Every structure is written in structure tokens, then in C-alpha cells.
Short mmCIF file of C-alpha atoms in Angstrom, two decimals:
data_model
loop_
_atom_site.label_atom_id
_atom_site.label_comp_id
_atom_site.label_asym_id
_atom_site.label_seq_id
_atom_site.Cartn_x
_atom_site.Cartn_y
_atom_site.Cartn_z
CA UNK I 1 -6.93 43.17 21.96
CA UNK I 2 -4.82 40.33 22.62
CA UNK I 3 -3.70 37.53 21.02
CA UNK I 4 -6.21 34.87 22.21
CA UNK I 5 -9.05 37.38 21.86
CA UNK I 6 -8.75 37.74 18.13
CA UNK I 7 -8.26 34.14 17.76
CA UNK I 8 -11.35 33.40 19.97
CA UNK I 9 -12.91 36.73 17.52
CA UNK I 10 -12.10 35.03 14.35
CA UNK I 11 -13.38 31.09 15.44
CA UNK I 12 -16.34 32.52 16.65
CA UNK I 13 -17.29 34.48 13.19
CA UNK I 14 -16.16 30.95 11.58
CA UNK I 15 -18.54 28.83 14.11
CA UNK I 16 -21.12 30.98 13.12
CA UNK I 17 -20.85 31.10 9.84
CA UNK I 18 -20.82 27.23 9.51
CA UNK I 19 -24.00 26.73 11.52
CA UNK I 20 -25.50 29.21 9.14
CA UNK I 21 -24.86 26.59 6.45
CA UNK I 22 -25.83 23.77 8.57
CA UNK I 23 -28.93 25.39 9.48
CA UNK I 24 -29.83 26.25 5.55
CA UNK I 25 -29.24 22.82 4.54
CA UNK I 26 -30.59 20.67 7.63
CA UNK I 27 -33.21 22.39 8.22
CA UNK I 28 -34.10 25.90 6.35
CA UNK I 29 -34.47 24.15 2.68
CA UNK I 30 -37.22 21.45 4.42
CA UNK I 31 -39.77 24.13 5.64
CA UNK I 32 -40.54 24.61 1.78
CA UNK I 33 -40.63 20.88 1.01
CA UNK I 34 -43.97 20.62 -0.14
CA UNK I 35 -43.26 23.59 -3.01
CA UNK I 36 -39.85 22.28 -3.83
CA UNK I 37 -40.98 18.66 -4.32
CA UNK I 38 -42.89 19.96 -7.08
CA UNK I 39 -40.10 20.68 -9.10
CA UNK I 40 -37.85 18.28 -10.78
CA UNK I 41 -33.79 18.99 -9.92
CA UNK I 42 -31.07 16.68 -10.54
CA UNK I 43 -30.97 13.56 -12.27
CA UNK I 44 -35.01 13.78 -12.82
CA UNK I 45 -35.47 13.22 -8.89
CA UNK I 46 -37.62 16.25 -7.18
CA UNK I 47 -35.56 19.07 -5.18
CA UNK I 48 -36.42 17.76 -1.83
CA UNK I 49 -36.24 14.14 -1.97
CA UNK I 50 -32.59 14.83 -3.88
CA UNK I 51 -31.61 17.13 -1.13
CA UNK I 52 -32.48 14.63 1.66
CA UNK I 53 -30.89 11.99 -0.11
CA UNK I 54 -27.41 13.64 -1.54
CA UNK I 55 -27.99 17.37 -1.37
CA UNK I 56 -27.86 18.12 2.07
CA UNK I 57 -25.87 15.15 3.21
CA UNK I 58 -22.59 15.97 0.78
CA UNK I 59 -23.09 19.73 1.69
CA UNK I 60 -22.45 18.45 5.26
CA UNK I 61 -19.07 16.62 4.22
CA UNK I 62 -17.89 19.26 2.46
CA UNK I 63 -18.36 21.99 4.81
CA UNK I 64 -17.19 19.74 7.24
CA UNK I 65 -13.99 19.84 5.51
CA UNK I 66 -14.23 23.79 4.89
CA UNK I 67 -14.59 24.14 8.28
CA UNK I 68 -11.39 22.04 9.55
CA UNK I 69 -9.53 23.98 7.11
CA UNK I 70 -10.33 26.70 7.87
CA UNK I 71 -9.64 26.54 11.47
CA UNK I 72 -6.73 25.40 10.92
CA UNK I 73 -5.70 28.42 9.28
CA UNK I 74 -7.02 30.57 12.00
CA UNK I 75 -4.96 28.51 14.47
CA UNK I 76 -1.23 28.77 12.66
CA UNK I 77 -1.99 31.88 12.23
CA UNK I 78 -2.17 33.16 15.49
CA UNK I 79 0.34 30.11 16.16
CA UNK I 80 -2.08 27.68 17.73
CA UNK I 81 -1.75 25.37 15.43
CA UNK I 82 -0.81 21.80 17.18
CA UNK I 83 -0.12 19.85 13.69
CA UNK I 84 3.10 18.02 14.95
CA UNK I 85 1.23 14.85 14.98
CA UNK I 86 1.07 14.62 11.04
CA UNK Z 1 5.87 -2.26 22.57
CA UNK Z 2 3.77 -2.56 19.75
CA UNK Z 3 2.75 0.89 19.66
CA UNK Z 4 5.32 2.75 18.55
CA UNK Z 5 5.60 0.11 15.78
CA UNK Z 6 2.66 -0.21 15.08
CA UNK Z 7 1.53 3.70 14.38
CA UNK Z 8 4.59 3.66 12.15
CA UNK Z 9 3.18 0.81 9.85
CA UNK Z 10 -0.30 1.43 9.80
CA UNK Z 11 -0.56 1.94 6.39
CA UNK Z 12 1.26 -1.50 5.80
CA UNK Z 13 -0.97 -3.46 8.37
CA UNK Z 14 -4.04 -2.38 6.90
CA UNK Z 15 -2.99 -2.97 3.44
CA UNK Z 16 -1.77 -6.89 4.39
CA UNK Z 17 -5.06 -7.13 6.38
CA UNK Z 18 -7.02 -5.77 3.41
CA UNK Z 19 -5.46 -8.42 1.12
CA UNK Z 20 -6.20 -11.12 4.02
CA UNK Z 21 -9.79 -10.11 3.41
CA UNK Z 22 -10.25 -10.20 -0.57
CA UNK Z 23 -8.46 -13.33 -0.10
CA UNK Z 24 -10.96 -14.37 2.10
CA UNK Z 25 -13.93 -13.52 0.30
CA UNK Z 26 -12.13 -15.55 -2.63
CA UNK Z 27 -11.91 -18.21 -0.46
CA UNK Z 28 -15.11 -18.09 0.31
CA UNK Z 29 -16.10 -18.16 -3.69
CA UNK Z 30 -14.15 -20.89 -4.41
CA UNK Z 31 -16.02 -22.58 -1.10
CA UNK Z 32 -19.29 -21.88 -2.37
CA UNK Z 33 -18.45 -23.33 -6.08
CA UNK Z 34 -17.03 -26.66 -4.10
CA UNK Z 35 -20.38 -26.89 -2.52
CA UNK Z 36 -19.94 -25.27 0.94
CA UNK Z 37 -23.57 -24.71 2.03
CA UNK Z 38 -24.71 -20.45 2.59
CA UNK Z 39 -24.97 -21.59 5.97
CA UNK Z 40 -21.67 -22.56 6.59
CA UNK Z 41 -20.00 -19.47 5.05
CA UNK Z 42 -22.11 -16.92 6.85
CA UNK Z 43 -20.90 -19.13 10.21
CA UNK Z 44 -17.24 -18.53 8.61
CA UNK Z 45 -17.55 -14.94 7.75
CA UNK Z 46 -18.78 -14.33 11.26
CA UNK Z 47 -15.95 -16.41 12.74
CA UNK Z 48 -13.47 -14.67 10.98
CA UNK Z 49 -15.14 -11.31 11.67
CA UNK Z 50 -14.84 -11.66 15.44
CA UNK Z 51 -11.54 -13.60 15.47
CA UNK Z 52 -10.22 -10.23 13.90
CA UNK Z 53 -11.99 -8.03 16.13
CA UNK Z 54 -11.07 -9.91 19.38
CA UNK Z 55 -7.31 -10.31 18.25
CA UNK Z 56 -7.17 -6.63 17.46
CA UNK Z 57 -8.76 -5.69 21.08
CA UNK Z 58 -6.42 -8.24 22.91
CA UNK Z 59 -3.37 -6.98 20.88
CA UNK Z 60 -4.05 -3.16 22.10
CA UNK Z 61 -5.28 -4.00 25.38
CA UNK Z 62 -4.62 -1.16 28.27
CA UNK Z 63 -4.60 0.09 31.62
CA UNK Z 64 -3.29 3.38 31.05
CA UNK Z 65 -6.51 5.98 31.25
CA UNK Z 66 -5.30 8.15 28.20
CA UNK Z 67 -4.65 4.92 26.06
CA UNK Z 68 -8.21 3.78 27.39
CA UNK Z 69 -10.48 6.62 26.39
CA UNK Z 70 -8.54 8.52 23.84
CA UNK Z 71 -6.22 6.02 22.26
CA UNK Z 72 -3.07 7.79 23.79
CA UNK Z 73 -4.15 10.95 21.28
CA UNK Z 74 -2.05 9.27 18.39
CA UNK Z 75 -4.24 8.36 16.02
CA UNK Z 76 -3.23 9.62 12.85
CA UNK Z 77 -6.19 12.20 11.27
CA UNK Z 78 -6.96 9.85 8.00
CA UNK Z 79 -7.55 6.23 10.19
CA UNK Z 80 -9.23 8.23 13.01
CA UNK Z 81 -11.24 9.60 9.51
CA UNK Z 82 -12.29 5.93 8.44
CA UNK Z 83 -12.64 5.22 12.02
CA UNK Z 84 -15.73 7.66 12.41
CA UNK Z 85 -16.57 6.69 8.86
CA UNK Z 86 -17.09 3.50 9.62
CA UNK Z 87 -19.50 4.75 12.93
CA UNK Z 88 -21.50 6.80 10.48
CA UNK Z 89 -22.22 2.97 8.20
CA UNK Z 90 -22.30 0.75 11.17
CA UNK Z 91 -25.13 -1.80 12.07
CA UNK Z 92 -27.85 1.17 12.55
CA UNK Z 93 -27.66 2.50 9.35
CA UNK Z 94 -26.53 -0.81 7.63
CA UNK Z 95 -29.66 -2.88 8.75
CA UNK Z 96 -32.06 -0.80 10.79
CA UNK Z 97 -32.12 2.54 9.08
CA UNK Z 98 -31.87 0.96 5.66
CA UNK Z 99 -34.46 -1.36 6.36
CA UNK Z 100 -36.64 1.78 8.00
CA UNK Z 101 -36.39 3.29 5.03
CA UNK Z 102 -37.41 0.44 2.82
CA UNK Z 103 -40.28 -0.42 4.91
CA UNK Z 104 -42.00 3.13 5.57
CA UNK Z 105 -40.33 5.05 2.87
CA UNK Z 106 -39.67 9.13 2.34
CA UNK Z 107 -40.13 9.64 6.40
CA UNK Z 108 -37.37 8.06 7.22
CA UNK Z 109 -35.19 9.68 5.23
CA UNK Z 110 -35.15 12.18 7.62
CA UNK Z 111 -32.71 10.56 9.92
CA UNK Z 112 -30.04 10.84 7.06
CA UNK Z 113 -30.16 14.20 7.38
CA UNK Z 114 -30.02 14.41 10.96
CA UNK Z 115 -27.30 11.68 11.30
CA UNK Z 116 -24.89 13.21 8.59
CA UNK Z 117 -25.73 17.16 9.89
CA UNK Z 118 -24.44 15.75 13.60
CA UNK Z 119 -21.44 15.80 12.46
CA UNK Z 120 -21.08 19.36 11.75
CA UNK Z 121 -22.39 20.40 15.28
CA UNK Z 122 -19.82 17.88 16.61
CA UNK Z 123 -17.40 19.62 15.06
CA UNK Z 124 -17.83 23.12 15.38
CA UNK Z 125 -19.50 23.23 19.18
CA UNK Z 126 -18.25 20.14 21.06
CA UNK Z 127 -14.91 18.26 19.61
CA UNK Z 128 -12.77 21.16 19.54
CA UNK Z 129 -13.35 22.10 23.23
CA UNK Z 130 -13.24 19.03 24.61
CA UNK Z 131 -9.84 18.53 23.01
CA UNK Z 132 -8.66 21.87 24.71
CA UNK Z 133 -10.10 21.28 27.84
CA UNK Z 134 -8.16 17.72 27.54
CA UNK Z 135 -11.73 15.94 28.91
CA UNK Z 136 -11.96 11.99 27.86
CA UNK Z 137 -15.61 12.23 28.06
CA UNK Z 138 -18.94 14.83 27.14
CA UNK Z 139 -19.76 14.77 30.90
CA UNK Z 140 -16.61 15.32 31.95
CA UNK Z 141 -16.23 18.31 29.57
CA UNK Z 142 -19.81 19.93 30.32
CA UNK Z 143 -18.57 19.21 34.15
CA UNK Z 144 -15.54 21.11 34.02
CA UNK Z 145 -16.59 23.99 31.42
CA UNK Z 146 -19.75 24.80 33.59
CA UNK Z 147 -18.82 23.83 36.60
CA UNK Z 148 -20.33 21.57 39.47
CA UNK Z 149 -22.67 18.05 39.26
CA UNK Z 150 -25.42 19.29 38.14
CA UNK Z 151 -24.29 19.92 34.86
CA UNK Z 152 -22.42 16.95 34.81
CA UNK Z 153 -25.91 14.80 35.54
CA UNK Z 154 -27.78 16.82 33.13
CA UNK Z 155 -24.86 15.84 30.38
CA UNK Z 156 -25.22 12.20 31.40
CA UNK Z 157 -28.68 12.45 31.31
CA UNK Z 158 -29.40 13.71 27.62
CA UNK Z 159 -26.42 11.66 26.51
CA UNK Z 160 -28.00 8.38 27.63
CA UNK Z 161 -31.51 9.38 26.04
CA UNK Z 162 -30.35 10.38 23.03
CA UNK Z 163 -27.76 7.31 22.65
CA UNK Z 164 -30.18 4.97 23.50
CA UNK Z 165 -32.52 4.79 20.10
CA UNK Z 166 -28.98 4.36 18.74
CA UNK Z 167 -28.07 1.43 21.08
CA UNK Z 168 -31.17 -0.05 20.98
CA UNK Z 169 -30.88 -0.63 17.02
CA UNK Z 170 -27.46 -1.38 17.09
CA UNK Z 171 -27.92 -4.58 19.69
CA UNK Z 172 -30.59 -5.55 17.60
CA UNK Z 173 -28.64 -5.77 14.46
CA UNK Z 174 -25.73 -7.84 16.33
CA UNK Z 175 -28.56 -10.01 17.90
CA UNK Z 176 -29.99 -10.62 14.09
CA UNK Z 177 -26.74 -10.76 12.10
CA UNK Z 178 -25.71 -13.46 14.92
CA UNK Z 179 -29.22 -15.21 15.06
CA UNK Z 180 -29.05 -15.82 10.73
CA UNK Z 181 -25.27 -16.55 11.24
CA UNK Z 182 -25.32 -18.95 14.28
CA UNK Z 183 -28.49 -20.13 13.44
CA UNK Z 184 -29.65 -19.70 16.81
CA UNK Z 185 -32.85 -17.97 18.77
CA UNK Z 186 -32.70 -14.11 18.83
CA UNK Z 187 -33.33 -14.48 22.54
CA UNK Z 188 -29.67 -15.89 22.61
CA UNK Z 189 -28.11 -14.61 19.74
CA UNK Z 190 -28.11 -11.02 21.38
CA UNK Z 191 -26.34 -12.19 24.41
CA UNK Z 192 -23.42 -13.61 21.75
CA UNK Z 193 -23.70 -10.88 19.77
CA UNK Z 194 -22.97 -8.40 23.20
CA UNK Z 195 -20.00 -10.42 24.97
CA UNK Z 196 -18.47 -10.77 21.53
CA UNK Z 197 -18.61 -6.94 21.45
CA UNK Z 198 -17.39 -6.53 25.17
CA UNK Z 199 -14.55 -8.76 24.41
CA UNK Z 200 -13.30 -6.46 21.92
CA UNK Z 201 -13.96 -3.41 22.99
CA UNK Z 202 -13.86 -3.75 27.31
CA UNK Z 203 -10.04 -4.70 27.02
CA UNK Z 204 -8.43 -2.26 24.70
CA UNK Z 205 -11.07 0.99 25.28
CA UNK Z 206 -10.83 3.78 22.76
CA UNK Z 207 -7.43 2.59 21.69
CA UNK Z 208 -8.86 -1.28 20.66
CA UNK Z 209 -12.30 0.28 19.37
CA UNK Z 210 -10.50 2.57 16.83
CA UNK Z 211 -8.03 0.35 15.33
CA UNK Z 212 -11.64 -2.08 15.06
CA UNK Z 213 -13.42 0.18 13.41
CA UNK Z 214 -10.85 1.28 10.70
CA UNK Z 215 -10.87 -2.58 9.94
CA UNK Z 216 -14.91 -2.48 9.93
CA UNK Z 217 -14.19 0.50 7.70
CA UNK Z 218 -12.44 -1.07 4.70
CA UNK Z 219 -14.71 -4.44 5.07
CA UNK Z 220 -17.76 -1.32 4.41
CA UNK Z 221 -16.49 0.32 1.78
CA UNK Z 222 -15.34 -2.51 0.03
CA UNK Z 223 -19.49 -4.36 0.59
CA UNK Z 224 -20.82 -0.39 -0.33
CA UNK Z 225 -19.05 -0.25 -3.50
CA UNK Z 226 -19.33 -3.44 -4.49
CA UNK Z 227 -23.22 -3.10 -4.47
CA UNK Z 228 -22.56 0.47 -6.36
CA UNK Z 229 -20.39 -0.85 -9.17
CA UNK Z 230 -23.07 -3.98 -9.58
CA UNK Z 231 -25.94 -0.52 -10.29
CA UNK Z 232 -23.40 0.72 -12.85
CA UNK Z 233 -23.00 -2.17 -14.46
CA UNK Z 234 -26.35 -2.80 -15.21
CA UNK Z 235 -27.05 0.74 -16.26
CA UNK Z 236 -24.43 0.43 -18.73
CA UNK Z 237 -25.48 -3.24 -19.60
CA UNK Z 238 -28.77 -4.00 -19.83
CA UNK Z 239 -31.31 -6.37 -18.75
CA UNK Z 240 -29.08 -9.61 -17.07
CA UNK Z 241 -27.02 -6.94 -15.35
CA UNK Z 242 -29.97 -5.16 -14.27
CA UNK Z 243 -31.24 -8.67 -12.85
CA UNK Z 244 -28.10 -9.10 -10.89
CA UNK Z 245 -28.16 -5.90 -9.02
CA UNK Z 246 -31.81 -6.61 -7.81
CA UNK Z 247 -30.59 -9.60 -6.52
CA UNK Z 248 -28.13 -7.82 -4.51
CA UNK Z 249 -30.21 -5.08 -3.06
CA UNK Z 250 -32.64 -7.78 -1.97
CA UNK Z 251 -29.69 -8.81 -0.09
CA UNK Z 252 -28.99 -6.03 1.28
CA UNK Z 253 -31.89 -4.36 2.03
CA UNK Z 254 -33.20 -7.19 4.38
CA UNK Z 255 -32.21 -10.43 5.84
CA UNK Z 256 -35.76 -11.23 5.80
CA UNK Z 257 -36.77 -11.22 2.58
CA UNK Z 258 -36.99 -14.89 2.71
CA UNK Z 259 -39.61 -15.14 4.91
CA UNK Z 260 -41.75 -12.07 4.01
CA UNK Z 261 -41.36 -13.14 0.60
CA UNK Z 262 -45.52 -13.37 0.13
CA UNK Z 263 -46.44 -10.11 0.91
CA UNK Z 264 -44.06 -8.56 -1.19
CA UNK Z 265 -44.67 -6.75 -4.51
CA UNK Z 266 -43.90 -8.14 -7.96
CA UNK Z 267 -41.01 -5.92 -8.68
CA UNK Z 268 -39.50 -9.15 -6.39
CA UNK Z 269 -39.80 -10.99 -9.17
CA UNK Z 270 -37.31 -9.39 -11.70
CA UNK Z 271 -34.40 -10.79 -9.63
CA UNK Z 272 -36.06 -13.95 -10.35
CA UNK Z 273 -35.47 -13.65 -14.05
CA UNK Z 274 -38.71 -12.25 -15.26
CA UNK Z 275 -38.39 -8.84 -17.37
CA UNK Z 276 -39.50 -5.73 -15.98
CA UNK Z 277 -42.02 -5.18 -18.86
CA UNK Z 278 -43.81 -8.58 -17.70
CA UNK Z 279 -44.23 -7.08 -14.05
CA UNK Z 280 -45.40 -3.98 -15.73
CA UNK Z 281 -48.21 -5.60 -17.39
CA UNK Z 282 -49.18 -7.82 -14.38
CA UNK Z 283 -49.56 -4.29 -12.12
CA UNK Z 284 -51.39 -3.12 -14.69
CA UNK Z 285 -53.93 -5.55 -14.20
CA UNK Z 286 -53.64 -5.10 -10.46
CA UNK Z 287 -51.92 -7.93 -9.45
CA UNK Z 288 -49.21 -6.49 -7.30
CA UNK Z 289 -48.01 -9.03 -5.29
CA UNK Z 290 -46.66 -12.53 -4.73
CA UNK Z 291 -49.46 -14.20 -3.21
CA UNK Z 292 -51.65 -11.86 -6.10
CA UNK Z 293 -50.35 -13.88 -8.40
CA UNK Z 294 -50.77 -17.31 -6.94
CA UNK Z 295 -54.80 -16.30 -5.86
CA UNK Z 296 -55.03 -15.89 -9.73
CA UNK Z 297 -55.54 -18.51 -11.77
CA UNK Z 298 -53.95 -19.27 -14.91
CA UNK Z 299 -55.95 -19.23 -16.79
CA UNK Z 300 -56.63 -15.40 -15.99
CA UNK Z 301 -53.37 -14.54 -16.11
CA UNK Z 302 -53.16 -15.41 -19.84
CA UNK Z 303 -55.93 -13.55 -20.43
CA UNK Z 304 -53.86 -10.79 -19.76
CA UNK Z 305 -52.77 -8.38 -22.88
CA UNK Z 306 -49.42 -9.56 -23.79
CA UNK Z 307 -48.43 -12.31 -21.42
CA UNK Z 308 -48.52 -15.88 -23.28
CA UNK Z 309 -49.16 -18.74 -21.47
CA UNK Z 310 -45.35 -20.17 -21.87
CA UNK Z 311 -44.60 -16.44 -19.68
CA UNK Z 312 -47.46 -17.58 -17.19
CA UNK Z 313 -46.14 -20.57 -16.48
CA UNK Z 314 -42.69 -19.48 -15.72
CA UNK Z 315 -44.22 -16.77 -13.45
CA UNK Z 316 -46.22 -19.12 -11.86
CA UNK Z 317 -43.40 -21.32 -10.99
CA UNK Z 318 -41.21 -18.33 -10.05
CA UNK Z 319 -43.97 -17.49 -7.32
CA UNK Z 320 -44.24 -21.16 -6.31
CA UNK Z 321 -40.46 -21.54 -5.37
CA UNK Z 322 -40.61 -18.50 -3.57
CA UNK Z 323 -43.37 -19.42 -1.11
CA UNK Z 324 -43.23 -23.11 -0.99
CA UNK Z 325 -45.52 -23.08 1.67
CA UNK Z 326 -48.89 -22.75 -0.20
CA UNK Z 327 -51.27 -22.14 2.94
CA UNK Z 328 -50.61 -20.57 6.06
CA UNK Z 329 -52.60 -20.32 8.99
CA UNK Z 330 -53.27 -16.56 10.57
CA UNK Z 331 -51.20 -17.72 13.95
CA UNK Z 332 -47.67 -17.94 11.46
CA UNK Z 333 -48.56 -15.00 9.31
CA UNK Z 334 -49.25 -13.06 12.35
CA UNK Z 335 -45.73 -14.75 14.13
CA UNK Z 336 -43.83 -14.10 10.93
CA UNK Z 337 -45.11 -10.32 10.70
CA UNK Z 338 -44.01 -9.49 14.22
CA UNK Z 339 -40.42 -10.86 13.02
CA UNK Z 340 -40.67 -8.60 10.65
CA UNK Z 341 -41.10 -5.53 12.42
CA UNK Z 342 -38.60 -6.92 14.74
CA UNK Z 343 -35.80 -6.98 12.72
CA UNK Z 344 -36.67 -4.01 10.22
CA UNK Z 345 -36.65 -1.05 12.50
CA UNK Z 346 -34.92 -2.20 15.17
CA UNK Z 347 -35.82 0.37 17.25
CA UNK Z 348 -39.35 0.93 19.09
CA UNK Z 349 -39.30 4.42 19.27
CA UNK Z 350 -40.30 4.85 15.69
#
């Protein structure tokens, strides 16, 4: 395999992986709203309306982060990595 | 000739310009305790909002295509950071969706959800490609990765649908933040609101737009944590704190407030000065409303477990001053509700 097909190999398990996550939290948690409402998660709020409201959302920023990262990793590692602009 | 300067100092500029605007807003204070009227400082905050914004997008204006629609590429990561920040907190989500929420509740929540998780398909299916494929635009990209018009159309197509909900609630929040600022028909204000917005984006593209919105950015976070540390406060300190941060989430929440003030609920009334226990009692007796409490009489109200008639009076005048107007006919309540609905959602489709 070449060079750019590993790379490609590697981003694509990574792309995958992160719309797993997005999927779970965006929509996956919210087809069980109605049961999860009826428990009481953080600060006394119910699991839902928390998730919709800070769950999901700072999920989202941090895998957001996770995922730049992580790309970037793949990327100097298979010296793709364009990071001259600072 | 200011670029390669200005890249270099960005940090510095932003810091001076940061400064520029606490000293404003202290200007502004001082103003306001010298007797400038609210109307005069919203005009002045708007003034020196688009003065900025207009001297920023005449100072990077371009010709050059890669300047125009990418910024030349050489935005550092952290300001091209707050400048997407600062897309994610603009006038959609700072008036309509925060005013969509406060008017029809849980359902709109939704959109936060959507809105934040965008940025995650952004990321990992569409930025990075475009970047290789070294496309200024979606179209172009979905042109030149699939090849031929069609696609390009189809791209141009869903982009305009889907960006036009968006649009539609961000022109209305220009048209109302310039309407209450100007004091001046919606009708109009709009029209102010969009060649203000041409004139600084149409001359510097991309380049001028960015270097806007990391300004917009810091004037956000500084008006989001202001109204965050104002919630801690009164957690930590009680009832007059607690009174203080109502106040300033009535602000926030809607520009209206003023005029919708009769149909609202009690809870109004704690930013007013009357305790929360007070309001408690008065819902328990099912008065739940402004104009509830003016249809009652008095005499009623003190008849009420708890509230003496000292309390009653105060609430009464509380209500009083908030709708001065007594009686209104149907025609203005049904005009004033249609503002309403106007300026809350901002956006028809919903």
C-alpha cells in the first residue's frame, strides 16, 4: 500500500469514528427522550433537557477538538502535515 | 502594505481595540450618570459599532480573488477560531433563536443541537477537502470533486435553501437592532441595517469579514459573560443580586419586553423589586400575569394569605408603571402582538 493510501486508510477510520460520536450525541440519545426525561442528571435538571442544553453541545466542542488533533497527527505522520503557518 | 504588518500584530491590535471598547462602555456609564438619555447611547453604541466595522472593511479592502474569498489563507488558527465563534453567537442566535426559545420553549432547543453538531460535519466531511482541493466556495468544491454543472446547481441549490432560514433571521435582527437604535420604521431600518452590512463586508470579502467578526467576537464574549458573572453573583448573594440579574435577562432575552409587558407573567415583576415569595403567593391564587393583577382589585388581593395591604399597594403600583396605558383597544393589542411575533422568531418557517 502506498503512502497516501494508508493516510487516506487511517482519516477514513478517524471520519468514521467521529460521526459515530456525532451521531450518539445529536441524534441517538434523543430517540429515548421521553424515558430519559424522567430521570434527574446533573445539577437537578432531567437527562434530556441537560443534554440538549450542555450535554450534547460541549460533547460537540470537544470532539471537535479531538478530531483536529487527531488529524493532525495522522497528517505529520505520514508527513502531510502543512503547520508552517503557526 | 498593511498586511504583513498587520498579521504580525494581531494580538496587539485586538488588545488596543479591546481597551478602546471597555473604555467605551465606561464612557458610556459615565454618559448615562450625566444624564445622556437610553436613546442616545443605543444611537452611539450603534455608531460606534459600524464606524468600526466599516473602517475595518475599508482598511482590508481587495481585488485580489484569494484575499477576497479566503483572506489570502493567513489567518492565524486562534482569530480564524473567534472568527467562527463569533458566527456561531451572531444576530440568529443572539435575538431570534434566544427569543424562539423564550417564546415556545423546550422545541426550540432543538436548533442548539443542530447548530453546534454542524460543526462537526463541517469539519470532518466538507472543510478539509475543500482546503485540498484549494476551492473558495461549496459549489465550486462539489463542482470540481464530482464533476460537471449539475452538481454544481444542485450544491447551489441546497446551499441557498438551507442558508436562507438563516438569512432570513439574521436581516431581521439588523432591521430590529437598527429600528430600536435609529428609532426608525422596520420597513426602513432593514434597508440601513443591509447597506451598512454591504459596506463592510462587499469591499474587503472574506479577508474584511474575518478580521469583523473577531472584533464582533470579543464585543460577545465580553456582553455573554457579563450576563454570566451577574447569575453568579446573585447565586452567591442573595435576593438584590438575584433582582439585578432578572433585570438583565429581560434585557437580553427581548427588545420587546416593553411593549408586551401586559401579557407577561408575574415572575416580570421580581426585577421590579418585589420578592420571589410575593409572586409565589399571587400564582398561587392564580393570578399569573400583569394585567391579572390590575383586573383584581385590591381589595382581593389583600385578601390573599400573606400579602398585607402595604405589599399590595407596591405591587399595584409596580404593575401600573409597567403598563401605563390602562385600556387598550383590540386593533393595538392585535398590532402590538403581530410585532411581537415579528421580532421574536424572526424567521417564518417556524
Amino acid at each position: 500500500m502506498s503512502n497516501a493510501q494508508k493516510h487516506w486508510e487511517k482519516t477514513r477510520s478517524l471520519l468514521f469514528v467521529t460521526l459515530a460520536i456525532w451521531f450518539v450525541f445529536s441524534i441517538g440519545i434523543f430517540l429515548f427522550a421521553a424515558e430519559m426525561n424522567e430521570v434527574t442528571g446533573p445539577f437537578g435538571y432531567p437527562w434530556t433537557y441537560w443534554f440538549t442544553c450542555q450535554g450534547s453541545l460541549g460533547i460537540f466542542v470537544i470532539l471537535c477538538f479531538w478530531f483536529a488533533n487527531r488529524q493532525e497527527k495522522i497528517d505529520e505522520e505520514f508527513g502531510f502535515n502543512e503547520r508552517e503557518d503557526g | 502594505m498593511i498586511k504583513g504588518k498587520f498579521i504580525d500584530n494581531l494580538p496587539k491590535v485586538y488588545g488596543i481595540y479591546t481597551g478602546g471598547f471597555i473604555g467605551f462602555i465606561i464612557l458610556m456609564a459615565i454618559g448615562e450618570q450625566m444624564g445622556m438619555t437610553a436613546k442616545a447611547i443605543g444611537v452611539a453604541f450603534v455608531a460606534f459599532t459600524i464606524f468600526i466595522y466599516a473602517l475595518i472593511g475599508y482598511l482590508s479592502r481587495t481585488a485580489q480573488a484569494d484575499a477576497y474569498y479566503v483572506a489570502g489563507r493567513q489567518v492565524p488558527t486562534v482569530f480564524n477560531g473567534m472568527a467562527t465563534a463569533a458566527d456561531w453567537m451572531s444576530g440568529a442566535s443572539f435575538v431570534a433563536m434566544a427569543g424562539g426559545i423564550y417564546f415556545k420553549g423546550y422545541g426550540y432547543m432543538a436548533l442548539l443541537v443542530g447548530w453546534t453538531g454542524g460543526y462537526i460535519l463541517v469539519a470532518t466531511l466538507l472543510a478539509p477537502y475543500l482546503r485540498k482541493f484549494g476551492c473558495y466556495t461549496v459549489p465550486d468544491f462539489v463542482g470540481t470533486r464530482y464533476g460537471g454543472n449539475a452538481a454544481r446547481l444542485l450544491a447551489v441549490i441546497v446551499l441557498t435553501v438551507a442558508s436562507f432560514t438563516y438569512v432570513t433571521a439574521q436581516i431581521n435582527a439588523t432591521g430590529t437592532i437598527a429600528s430600536v437604535a435609529l428609532d426608525i420604521p422596520f420597513q426602513y431600518a432593514v434597508y440601513v441595517g443591509l447597506v451598512s452590512i454591504l459596506l463592510c463586508s462587499m469591499l474587503g470579502g472574506m479577508r474584511g469579514v474575518t478580521w469583523t467578526q473577531v472584533a464582533q467576537y470579543i464585543v460577545l464574549i465580553i456582553a455573554y459573560n457579563h450576563n454570566y458573572y451577574c447569575k453568579i453573583t446573585a447565586l452567591s448573594a442573595q435576593d438584590k443580586a438575584q433582582m439585578y440579574a432578572g433585570a438583565v435577562e429581560e434585557q437580553e432575552v427581548s427588545y420587546d419586553s416593553e411593549q408586551t409587558v401586559d401579557f407577561q407573567d408575574v415572575d416580570l415583576l421580581q426585577s421590579h423589586g418585589i420578592n420571589v415569595a410575593d409572586i409565589k403567593k399571587l400564582k398561587g391564587a392564580g393570578i399569573c400575569t400583569i394585567k391579572g393583577i390590575l383586573m383584581t382589585t385590591a381589595k382581593k388581593l389583600c385578601n390573599i394569605k400573606g400579602l398585607s395591604e402595604a405589599k399590595v399597594e407596591k405591587i399595584k403600583d409596580v404593575c401600573k408603571t409597567l403598563c401605563d396605558s390602562g385600556f387598550v383597544t383590540a386593533f393595538e393589542v392585535s398590532e402590538r402582538r403581530k410585532s411581537i411575533f415579528k421580532i421574536s422568531t424572526g424567521n417564518f418557517w417556524f
